[in-house]
mmCIF file of C-alpha atoms in Angstrom:
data_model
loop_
_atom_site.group_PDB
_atom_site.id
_atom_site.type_symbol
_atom_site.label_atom_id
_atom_site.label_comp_id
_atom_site.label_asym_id
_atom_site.label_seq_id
_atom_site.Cartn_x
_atom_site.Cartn_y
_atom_site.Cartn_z
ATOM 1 C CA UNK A 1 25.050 80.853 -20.674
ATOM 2 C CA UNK A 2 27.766 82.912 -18.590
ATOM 3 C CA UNK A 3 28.292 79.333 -16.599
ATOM 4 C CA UNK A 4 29.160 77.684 -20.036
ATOM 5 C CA UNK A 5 33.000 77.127 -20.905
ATOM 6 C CA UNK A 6 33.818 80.405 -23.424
ATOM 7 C CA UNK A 7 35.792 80.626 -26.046
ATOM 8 C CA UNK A 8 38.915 82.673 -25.851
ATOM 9 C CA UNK A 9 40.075 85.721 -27.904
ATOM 10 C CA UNK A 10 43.781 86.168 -29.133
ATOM 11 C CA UNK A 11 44.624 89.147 -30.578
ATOM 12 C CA UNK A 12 47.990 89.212 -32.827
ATOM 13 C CA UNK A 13 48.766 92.764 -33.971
ATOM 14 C CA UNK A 14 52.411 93.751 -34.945
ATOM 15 C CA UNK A 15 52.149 96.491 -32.522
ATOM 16 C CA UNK A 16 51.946 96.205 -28.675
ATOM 17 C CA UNK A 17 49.637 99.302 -28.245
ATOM 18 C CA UNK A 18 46.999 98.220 -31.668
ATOM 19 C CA UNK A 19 46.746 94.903 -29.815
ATOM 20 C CA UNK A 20 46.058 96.643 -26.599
ATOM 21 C CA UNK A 21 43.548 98.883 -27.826
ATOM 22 C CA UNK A 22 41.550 96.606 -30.177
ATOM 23 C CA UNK A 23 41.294 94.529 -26.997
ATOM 24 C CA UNK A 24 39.441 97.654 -25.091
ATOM 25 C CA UNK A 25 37.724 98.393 -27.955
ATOM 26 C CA UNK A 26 36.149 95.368 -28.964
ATOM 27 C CA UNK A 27 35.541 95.238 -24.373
ATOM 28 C CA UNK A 28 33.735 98.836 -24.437
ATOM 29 C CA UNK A 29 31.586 97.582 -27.434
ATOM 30 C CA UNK A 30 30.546 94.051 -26.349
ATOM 31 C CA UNK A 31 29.750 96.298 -22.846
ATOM 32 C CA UNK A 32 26.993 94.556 -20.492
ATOM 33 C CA UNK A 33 29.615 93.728 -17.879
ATOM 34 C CA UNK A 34 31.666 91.194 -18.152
ATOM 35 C CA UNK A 35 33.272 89.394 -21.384
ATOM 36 C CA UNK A 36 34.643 86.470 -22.696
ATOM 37 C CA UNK A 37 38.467 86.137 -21.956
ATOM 38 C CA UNK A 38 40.287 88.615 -24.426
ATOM 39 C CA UNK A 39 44.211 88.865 -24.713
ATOM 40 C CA UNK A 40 46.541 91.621 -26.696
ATOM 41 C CA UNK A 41 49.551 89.939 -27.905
ATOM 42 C CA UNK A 42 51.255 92.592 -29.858
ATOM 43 C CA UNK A 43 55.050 93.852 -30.884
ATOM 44 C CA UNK A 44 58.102 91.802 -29.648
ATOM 45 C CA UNK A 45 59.182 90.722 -26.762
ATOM 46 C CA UNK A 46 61.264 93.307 -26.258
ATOM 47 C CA UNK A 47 58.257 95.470 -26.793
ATOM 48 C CA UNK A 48 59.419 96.482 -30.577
ATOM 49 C CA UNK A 49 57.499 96.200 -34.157
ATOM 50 C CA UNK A 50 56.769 92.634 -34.802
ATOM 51 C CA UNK A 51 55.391 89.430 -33.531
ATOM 52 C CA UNK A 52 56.153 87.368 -30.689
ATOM 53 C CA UNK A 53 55.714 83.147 -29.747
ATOM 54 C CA UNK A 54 56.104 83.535 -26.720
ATOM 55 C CA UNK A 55 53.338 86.696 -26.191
ATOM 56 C CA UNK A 56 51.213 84.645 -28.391
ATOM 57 C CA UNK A 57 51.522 81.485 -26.351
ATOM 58 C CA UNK A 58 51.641 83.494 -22.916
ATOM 59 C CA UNK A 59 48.196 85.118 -24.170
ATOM 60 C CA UNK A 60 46.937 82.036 -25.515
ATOM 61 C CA UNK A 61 47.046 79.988 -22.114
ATOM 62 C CA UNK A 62 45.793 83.247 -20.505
ATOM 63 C CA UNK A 63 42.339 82.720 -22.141
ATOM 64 C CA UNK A 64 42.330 79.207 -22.349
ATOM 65 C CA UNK A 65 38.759 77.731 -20.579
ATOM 66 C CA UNK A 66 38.815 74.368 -22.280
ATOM 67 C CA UNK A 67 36.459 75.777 -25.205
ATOM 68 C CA UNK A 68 39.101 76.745 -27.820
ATOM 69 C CA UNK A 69 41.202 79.940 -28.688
ATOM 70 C CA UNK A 70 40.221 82.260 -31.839
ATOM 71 C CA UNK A 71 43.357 84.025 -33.204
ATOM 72 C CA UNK A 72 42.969 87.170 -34.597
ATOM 73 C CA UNK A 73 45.683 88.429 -36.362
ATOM 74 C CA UNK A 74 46.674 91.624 -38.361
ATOM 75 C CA UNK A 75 49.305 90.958 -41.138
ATOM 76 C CA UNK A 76 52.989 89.381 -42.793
ATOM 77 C CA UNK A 77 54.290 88.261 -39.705
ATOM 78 C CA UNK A 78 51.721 88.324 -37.154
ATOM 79 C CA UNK A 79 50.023 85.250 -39.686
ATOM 80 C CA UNK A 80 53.092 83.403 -40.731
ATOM 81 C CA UNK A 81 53.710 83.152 -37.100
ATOM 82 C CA UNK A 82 50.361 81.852 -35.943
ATOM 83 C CA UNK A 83 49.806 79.585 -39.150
ATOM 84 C CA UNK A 84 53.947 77.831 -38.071
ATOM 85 C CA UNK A 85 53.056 77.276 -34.546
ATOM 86 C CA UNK A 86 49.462 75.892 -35.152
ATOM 87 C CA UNK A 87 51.735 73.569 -38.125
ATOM 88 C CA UNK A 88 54.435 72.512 -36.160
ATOM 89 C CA UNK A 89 54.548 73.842 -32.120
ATOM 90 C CA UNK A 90 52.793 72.499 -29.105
ATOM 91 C CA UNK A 91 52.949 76.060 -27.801
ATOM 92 C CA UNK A 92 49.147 76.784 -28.419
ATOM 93 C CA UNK A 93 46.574 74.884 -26.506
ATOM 94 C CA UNK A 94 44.370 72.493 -28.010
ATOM 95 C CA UNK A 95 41.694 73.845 -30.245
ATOM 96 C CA UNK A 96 43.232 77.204 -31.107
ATOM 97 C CA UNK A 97 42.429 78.079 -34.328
ATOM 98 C CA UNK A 98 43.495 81.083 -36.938
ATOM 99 C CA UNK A 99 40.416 82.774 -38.324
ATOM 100 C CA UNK A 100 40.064 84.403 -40.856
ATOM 101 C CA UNK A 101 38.969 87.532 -40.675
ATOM 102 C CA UNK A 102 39.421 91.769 -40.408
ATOM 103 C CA UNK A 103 41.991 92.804 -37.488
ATOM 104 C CA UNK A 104 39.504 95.328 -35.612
ATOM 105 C CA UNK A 105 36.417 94.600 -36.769
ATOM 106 C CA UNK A 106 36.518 90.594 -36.704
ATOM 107 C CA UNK A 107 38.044 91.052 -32.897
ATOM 108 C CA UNK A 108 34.417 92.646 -32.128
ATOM 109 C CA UNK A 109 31.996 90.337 -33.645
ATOM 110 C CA UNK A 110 34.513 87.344 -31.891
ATOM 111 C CA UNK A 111 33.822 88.653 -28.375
ATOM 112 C CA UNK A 112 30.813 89.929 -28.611
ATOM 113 C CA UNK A 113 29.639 86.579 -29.707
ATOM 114 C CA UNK A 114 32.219 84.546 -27.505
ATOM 115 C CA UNK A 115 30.608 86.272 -24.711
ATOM 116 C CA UNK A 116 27.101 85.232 -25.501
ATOM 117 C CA UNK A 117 27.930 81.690 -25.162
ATOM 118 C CA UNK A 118 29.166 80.859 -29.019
ATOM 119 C CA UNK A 119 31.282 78.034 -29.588
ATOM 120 C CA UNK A 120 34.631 78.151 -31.724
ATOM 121 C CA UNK A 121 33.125 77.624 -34.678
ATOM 122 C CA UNK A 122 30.240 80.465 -34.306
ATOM 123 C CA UNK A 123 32.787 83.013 -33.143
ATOM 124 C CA UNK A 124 34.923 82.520 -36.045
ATOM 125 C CA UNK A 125 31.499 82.879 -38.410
ATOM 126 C CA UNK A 126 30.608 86.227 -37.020
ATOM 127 C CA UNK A 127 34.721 86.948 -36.976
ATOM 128 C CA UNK A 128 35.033 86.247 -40.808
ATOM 129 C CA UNK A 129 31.823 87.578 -41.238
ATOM 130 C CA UNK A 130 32.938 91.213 -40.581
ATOM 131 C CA UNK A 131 34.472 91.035 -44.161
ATOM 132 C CA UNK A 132 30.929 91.469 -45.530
ATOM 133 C CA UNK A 133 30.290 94.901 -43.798
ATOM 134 C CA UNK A 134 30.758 96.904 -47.271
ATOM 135 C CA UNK A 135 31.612 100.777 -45.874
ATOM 136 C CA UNK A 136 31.077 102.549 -49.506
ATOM 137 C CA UNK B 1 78.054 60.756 -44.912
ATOM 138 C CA UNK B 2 76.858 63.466 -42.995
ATOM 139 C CA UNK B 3 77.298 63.747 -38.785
ATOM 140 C CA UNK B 4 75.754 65.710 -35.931
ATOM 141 C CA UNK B 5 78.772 67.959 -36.387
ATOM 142 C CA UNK B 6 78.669 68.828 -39.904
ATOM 143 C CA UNK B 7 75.178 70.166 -39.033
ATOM 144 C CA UNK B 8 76.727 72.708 -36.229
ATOM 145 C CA UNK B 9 78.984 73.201 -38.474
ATOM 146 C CA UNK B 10 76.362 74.582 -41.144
ATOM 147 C CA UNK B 11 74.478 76.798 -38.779
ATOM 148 C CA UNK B 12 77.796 78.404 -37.468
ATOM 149 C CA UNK B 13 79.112 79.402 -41.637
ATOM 150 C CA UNK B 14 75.434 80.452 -41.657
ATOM 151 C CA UNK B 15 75.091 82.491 -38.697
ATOM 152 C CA UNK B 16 78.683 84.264 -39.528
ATOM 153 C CA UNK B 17 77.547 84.737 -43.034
ATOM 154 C CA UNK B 18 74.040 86.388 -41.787
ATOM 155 C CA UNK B 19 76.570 88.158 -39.139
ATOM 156 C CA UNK B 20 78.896 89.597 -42.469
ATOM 157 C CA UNK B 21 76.492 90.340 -44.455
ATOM 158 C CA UNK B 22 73.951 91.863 -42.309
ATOM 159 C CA UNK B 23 73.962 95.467 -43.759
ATOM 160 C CA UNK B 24 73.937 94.137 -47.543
ATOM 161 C CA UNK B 25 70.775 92.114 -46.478
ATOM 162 C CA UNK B 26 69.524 95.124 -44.808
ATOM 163 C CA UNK B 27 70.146 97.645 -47.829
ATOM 164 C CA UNK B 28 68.028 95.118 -50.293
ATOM 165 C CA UNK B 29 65.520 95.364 -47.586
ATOM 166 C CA UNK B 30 65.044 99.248 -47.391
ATOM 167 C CA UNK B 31 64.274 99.632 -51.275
ATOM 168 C CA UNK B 32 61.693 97.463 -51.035
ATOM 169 C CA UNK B 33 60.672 96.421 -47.419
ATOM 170 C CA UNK B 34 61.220 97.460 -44.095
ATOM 171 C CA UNK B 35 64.549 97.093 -43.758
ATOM 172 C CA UNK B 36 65.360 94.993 -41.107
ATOM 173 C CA UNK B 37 66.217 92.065 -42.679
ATOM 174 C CA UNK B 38 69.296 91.998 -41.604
ATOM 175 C CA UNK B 39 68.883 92.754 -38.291
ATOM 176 C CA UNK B 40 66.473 90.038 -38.004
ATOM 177 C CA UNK B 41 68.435 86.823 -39.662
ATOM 178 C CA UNK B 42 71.474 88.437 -37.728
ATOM 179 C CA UNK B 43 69.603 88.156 -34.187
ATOM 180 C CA UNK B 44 67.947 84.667 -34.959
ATOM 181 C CA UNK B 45 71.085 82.989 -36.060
ATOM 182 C CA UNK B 46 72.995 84.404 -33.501
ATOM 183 C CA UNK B 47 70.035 82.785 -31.196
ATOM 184 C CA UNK B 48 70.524 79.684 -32.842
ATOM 185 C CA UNK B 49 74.405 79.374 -32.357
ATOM 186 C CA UNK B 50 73.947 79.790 -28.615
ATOM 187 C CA UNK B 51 71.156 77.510 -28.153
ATOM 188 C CA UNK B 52 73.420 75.112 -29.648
ATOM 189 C CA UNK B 53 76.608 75.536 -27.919
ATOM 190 C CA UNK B 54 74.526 75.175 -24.747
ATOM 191 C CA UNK B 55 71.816 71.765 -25.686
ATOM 192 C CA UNK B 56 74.089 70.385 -27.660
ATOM 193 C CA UNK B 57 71.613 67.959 -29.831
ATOM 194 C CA UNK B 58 72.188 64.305 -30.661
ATOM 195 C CA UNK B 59 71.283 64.161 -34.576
ATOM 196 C CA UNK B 60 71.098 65.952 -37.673
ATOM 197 C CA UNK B 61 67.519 65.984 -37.321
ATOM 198 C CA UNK B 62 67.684 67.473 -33.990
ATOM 199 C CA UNK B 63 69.883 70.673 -34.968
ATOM 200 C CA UNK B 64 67.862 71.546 -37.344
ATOM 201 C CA UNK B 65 64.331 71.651 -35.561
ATOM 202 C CA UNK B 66 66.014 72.792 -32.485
ATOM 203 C CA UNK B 67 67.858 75.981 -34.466
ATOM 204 C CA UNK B 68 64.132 76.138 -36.199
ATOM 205 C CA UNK B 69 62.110 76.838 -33.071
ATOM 206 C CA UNK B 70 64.644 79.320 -31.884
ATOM 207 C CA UNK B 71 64.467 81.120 -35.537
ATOM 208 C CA UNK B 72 60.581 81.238 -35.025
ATOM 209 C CA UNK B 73 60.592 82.413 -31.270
ATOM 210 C CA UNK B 74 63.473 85.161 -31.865
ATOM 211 C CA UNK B 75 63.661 86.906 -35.307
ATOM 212 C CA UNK B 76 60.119 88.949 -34.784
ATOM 213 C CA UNK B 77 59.801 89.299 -38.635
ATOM 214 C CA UNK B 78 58.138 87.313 -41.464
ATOM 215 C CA UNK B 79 61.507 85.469 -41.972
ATOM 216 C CA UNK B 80 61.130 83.548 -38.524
ATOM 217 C CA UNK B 81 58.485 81.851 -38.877
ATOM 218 C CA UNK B 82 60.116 81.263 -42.783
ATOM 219 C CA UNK B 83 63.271 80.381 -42.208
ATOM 220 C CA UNK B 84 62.124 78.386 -39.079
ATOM 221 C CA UNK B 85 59.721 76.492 -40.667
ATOM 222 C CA UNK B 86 62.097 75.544 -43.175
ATOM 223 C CA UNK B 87 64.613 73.811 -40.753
ATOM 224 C CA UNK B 88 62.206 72.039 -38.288
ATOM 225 C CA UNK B 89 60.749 71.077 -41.440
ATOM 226 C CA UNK B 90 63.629 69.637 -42.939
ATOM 227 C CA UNK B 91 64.663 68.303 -39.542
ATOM 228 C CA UNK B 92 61.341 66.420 -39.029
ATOM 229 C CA UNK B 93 62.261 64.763 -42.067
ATOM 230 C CA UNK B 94 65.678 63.878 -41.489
ATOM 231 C CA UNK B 95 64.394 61.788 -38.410
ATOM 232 C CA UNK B 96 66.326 61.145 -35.695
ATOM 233 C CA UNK B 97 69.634 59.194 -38.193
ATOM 234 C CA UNK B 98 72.980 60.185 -36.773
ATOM 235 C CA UNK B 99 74.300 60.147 -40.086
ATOM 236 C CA UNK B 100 72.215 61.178 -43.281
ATOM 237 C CA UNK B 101 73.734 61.090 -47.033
ATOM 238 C CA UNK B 102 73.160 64.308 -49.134
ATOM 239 C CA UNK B 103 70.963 62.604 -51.026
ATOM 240 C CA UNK B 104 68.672 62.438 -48.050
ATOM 241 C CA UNK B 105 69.677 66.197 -46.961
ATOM 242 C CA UNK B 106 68.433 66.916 -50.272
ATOM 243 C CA UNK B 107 64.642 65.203 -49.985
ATOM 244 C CA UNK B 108 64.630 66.286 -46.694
ATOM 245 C CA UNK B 109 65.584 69.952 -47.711
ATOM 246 C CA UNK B 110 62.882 69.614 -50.580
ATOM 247 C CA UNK B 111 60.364 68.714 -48.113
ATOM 248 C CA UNK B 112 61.219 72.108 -45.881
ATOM 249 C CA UNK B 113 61.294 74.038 -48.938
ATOM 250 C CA UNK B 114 57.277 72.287 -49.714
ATOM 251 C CA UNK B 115 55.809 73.667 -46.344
ATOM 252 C CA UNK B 116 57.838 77.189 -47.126
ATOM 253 C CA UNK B 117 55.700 77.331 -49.888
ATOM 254 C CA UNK B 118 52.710 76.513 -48.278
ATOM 255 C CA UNK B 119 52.629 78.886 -45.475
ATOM 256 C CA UNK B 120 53.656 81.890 -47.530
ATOM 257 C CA UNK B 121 51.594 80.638 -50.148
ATOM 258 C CA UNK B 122 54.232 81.298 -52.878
ATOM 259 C CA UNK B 123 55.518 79.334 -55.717
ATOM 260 C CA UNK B 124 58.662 80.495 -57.694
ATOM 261 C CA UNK B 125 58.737 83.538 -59.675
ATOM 262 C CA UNK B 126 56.719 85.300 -57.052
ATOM 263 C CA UNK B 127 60.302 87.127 -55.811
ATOM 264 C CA UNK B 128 60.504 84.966 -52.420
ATOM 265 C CA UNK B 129 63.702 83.062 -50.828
ATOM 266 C CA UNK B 130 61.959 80.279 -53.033
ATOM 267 C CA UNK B 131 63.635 81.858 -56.071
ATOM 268 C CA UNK B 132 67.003 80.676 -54.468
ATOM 269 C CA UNK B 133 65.536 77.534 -52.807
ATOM 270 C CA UNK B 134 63.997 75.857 -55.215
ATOM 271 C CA UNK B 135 67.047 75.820 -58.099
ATOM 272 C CA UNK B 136 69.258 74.947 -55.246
ATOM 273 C CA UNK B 137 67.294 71.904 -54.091
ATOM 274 C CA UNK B 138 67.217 70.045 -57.586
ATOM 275 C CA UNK B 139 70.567 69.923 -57.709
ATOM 276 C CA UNK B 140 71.823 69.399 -53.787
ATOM 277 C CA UNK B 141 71.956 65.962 -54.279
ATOM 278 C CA UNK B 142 75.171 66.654 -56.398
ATOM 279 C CA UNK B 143 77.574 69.118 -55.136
ATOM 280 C CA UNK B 144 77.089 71.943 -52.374
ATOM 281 C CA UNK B 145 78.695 74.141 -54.609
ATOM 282 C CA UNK B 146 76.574 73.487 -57.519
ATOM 283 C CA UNK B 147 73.968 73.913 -55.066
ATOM 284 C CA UNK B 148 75.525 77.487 -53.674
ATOM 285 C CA UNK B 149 75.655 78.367 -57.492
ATOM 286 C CA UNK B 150 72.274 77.531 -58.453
ATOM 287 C CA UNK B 151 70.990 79.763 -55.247
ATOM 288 C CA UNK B 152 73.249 82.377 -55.922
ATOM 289 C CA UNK B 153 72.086 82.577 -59.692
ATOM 290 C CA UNK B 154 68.696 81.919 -58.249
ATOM 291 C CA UNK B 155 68.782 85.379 -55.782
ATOM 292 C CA UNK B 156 70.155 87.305 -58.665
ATOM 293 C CA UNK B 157 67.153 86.475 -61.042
ATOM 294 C CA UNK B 158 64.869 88.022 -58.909
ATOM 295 C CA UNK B 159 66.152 91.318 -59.714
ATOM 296 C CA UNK B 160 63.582 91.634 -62.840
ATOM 297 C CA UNK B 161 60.990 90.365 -60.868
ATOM 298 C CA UNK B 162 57.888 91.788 -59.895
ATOM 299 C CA UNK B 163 57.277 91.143 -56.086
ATOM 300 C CA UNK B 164 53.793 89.712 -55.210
ATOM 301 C CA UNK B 165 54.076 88.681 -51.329
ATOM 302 C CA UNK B 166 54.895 90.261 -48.621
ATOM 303 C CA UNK B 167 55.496 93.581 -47.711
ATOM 304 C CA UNK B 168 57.441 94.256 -51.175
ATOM 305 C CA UNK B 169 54.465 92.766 -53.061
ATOM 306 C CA UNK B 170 52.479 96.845 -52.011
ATOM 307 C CA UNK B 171 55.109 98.134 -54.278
ATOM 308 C CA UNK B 172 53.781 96.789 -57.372
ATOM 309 C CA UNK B 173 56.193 97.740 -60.255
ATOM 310 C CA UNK B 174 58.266 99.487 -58.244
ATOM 311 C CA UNK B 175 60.044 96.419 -56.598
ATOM 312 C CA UNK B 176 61.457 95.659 -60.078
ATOM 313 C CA UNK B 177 65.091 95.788 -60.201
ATOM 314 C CA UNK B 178 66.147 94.928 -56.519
ATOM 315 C CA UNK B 179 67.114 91.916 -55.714
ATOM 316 C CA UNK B 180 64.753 90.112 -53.001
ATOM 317 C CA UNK B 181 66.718 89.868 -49.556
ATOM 318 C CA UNK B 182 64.934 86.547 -48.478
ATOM 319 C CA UNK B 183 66.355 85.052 -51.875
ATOM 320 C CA UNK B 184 69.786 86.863 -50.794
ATOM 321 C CA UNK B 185 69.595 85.376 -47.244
ATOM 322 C CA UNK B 186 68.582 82.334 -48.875
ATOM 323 C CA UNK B 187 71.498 81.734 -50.903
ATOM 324 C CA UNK B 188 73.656 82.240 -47.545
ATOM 325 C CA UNK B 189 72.422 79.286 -45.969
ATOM 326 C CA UNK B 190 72.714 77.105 -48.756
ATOM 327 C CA UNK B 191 75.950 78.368 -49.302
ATOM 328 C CA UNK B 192 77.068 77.843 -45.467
ATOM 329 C CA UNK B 193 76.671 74.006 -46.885
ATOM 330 C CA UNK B 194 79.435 74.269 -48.781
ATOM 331 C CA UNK B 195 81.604 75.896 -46.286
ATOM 332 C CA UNK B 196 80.914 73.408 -43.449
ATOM 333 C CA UNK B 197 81.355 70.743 -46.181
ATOM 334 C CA UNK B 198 84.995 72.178 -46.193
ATOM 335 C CA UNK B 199 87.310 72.211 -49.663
ATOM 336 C CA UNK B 200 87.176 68.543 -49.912
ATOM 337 C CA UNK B 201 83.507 68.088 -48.845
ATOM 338 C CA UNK B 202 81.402 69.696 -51.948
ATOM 339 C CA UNK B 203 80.948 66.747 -53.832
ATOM 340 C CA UNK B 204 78.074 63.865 -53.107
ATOM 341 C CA UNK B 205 78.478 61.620 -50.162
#
C-alpha cells in the first residue's frame, strides 16, 4: 500500500512547539519506518501565540500527494481559521478537509491510519474516533 | 450612492479608530480574554490600510474582500478569521458594482453578518460582536448614525451578559458585567461608516 497516493496530516495548534511535538509524537507512535506526510503548523508567523494562513497553507501544500489533507486543529482560532479558508480561500489544496476530532490523540489515529494506506474519509473516522477513548 | 472611495474611506476611520482605541479594546479583553484584542484589530487594520494604498482595488466589492483576506492572514487571533470573514463576505455580495446604494450595503452587510454567525456558531445574546452587528444591520438601510447608535447600544448590552463562546465563554458567570470587546470593536467599524459618510453623508442614499 506504501506505493498508493496518502493522505496528508495538518496539524493546527496555537503554539509552534505543541504543533511540533504532536507531529513527533504521533511519528514515534505510528513507528515502523516511514509515515504518511505529517506537517506542524503552529503559533504565528512571527513565531508568537496564535494561528497562521500562511503556515497552514505552506504546511498544507507540503503534504499534499493528490489524496487529500486532514486538518487537525486545537482550539478558538486555530478552527475559525481553518473553517474561513476552507469557506472562502483557494489557499488549501483540493480535498482538505477539517476533522473533527481531539488535538493529540486524533493526530495519532490520522497517521497511523494515513500511513497504512486509508483514504480521507477513513483517516478522519479513526481521527474523530479518538473522542470515544473514555480515560475514567 | 456609494463609490470605490467611500469604501477606503471606511477602512481608513476604521483602522484609526482600532488605532485610538486599541488599549480600551485591550482592557475589555484582559477581564475576560486574553487580552490582545487590541493589539490584534490594531495590526490587521493597519495591514489592511497598506494593502490598500498599494493595490488600489476597482470596486466596493473589491475593498472589502481584499481588506478581508488581509484581516484573516494577519491578526493571528479569533477576530481574523471573524472580522475577515465578515468583509469578504459582504464584499462577495456587493459584486463587482462601482457604485452600490446603502440599501444594498445593508443586504450585503446582513449577508457577512449570516456567515459570522455561522462559523462562530453564535446567534445574538451569546455576548459576540453579533450583539453590535445584528441591531446595527436592521437599521443600516436608514442612517449610518442610527446604525453607529444601534451598535453602540448594542456593545453596551452585553455588559449583563453571560459569555458562551470563545475564550470568555470558560468564565462562566464571571464574564458578567464586562462589556464584550468584539461587540466594542464591532461598533467601531460600523461607526467608521458614519465618519467616511462625512457630516452630510449619514442619511440613506
Amino acid at each position: 500500500m506504501s506505493e498508493e497516493k496518502q493522505v496528508g496530516i495538518v496539524l493546527v495548534s496555537h503554539s509552534r512547539p505543541v504543533a511540533e511535538a504532536v507531529a513527533e509524537l504521533a511519528r514515534g507512535l505510528a513507528a515502523g519506518g516511514a509515515t504518511a506526510p505529517v506537517a506542524a503548523a503552529g503559533g504565528t508567523s512571527a513565531g508568537g501565540l496564535g494561528t497562521s494562513t500562511e503556515l497552514i497553507a505552506a504546511a498544507a501544500r507540503a503534504v499534499d500527494r493528490g489524496a487529500g489533507v486532514a486538518l487537525i486543529v486545537d482550539l478558538g482560532s486555530a478552527v475559525l481559521t481553518v473553517k474561513s479558508m476552507l469557506a472562502e480561500g483557494d489557499e488549501l489544496p483540493e480535498g482538505a478537509r477539517l476533522v473533527d476530532a481531539p488535538f493529540v490523540e486524533g493526530a495519532v489515529a490520522a497517521l497511523v491510519t494515513a500511513s497504512a494506506g486509508g483514504d480521507l474519509g477513513t483517516v478522519e473516522a479513526a481521527a474523530t474516533d479518538a473522542y470515544d477513548y473514555r480515560k475514567a | 450612492m456609494l463609490d470605490t472611495d467611500f469604501f477606503r474611506r471606511w477602512m481608513a476611520a476604521t483602522a484609526a479608530a482600532v488605532d485610538r482605541e486599541a488599549d480600551r479594546l485591550t482592557e475589555l479583553d484582559a477581564a475576560i480574554g486574553d487580552a490582545d484584542h487590541g493589539s490584534n484589530m490594531r495590526r490587521g487594520f493597519a495591514a489592511v490600510s497598506d494593502v490598500l494604498e498599494k493595490e488600489a482595488p476597482a470596486a466596493p466589492g473589491a475593498v472589502l474582500t481584499l481588506a478581508g483576506r488581509h484581516l484573516i492572514s494577519t491578526v493571528g487571533g479569533a477576530s481574523g478569521p471573524l472580522y475577515g470573514t465578515l468583509l469578504r463576505r459582504t464584499g462577495k455580495a456587493l459584486g463587482d458594482a462601482p457604485e452600490v446604494t446603502s440599501d444594498q450595503l445593508a443586504e450585503a452587510l446582513g449577508a457577512g453578518v449570516a456567515a459570522v454567525a455561522q462559523l462562530g456558531g453564535a446567534q445574538a445574546g451569546d455576548k459576540t460582536m453579533l450583539d453590535a452587528l445584528l441591531p446595527a444591520v436592521e437599521v443600516l438601510g436608514g442612517s449610518f448614525g442610527e446604525a453607529r447608535d444601534a451598535a453602540l447600544a448594542g456593545a453596551l448590552a452585553t455588559v449583563p451578559l453571560l459569555a458562551r463562546k470563545g475564550r470568555a465563554s470558560y468564565l462562566g458567570e464571571r464574564s458578567i458585567g464586562h462589556q464584550d470587546p468584539g461587540a466594542a470593536s464591532a461598533a467601531l467599524l460600523v461607526g467608521a461608516l458614519a465618519e467616511a459618510a462625512g457630516p452630510n453623508g449619514g442619511g440613506g442614499a
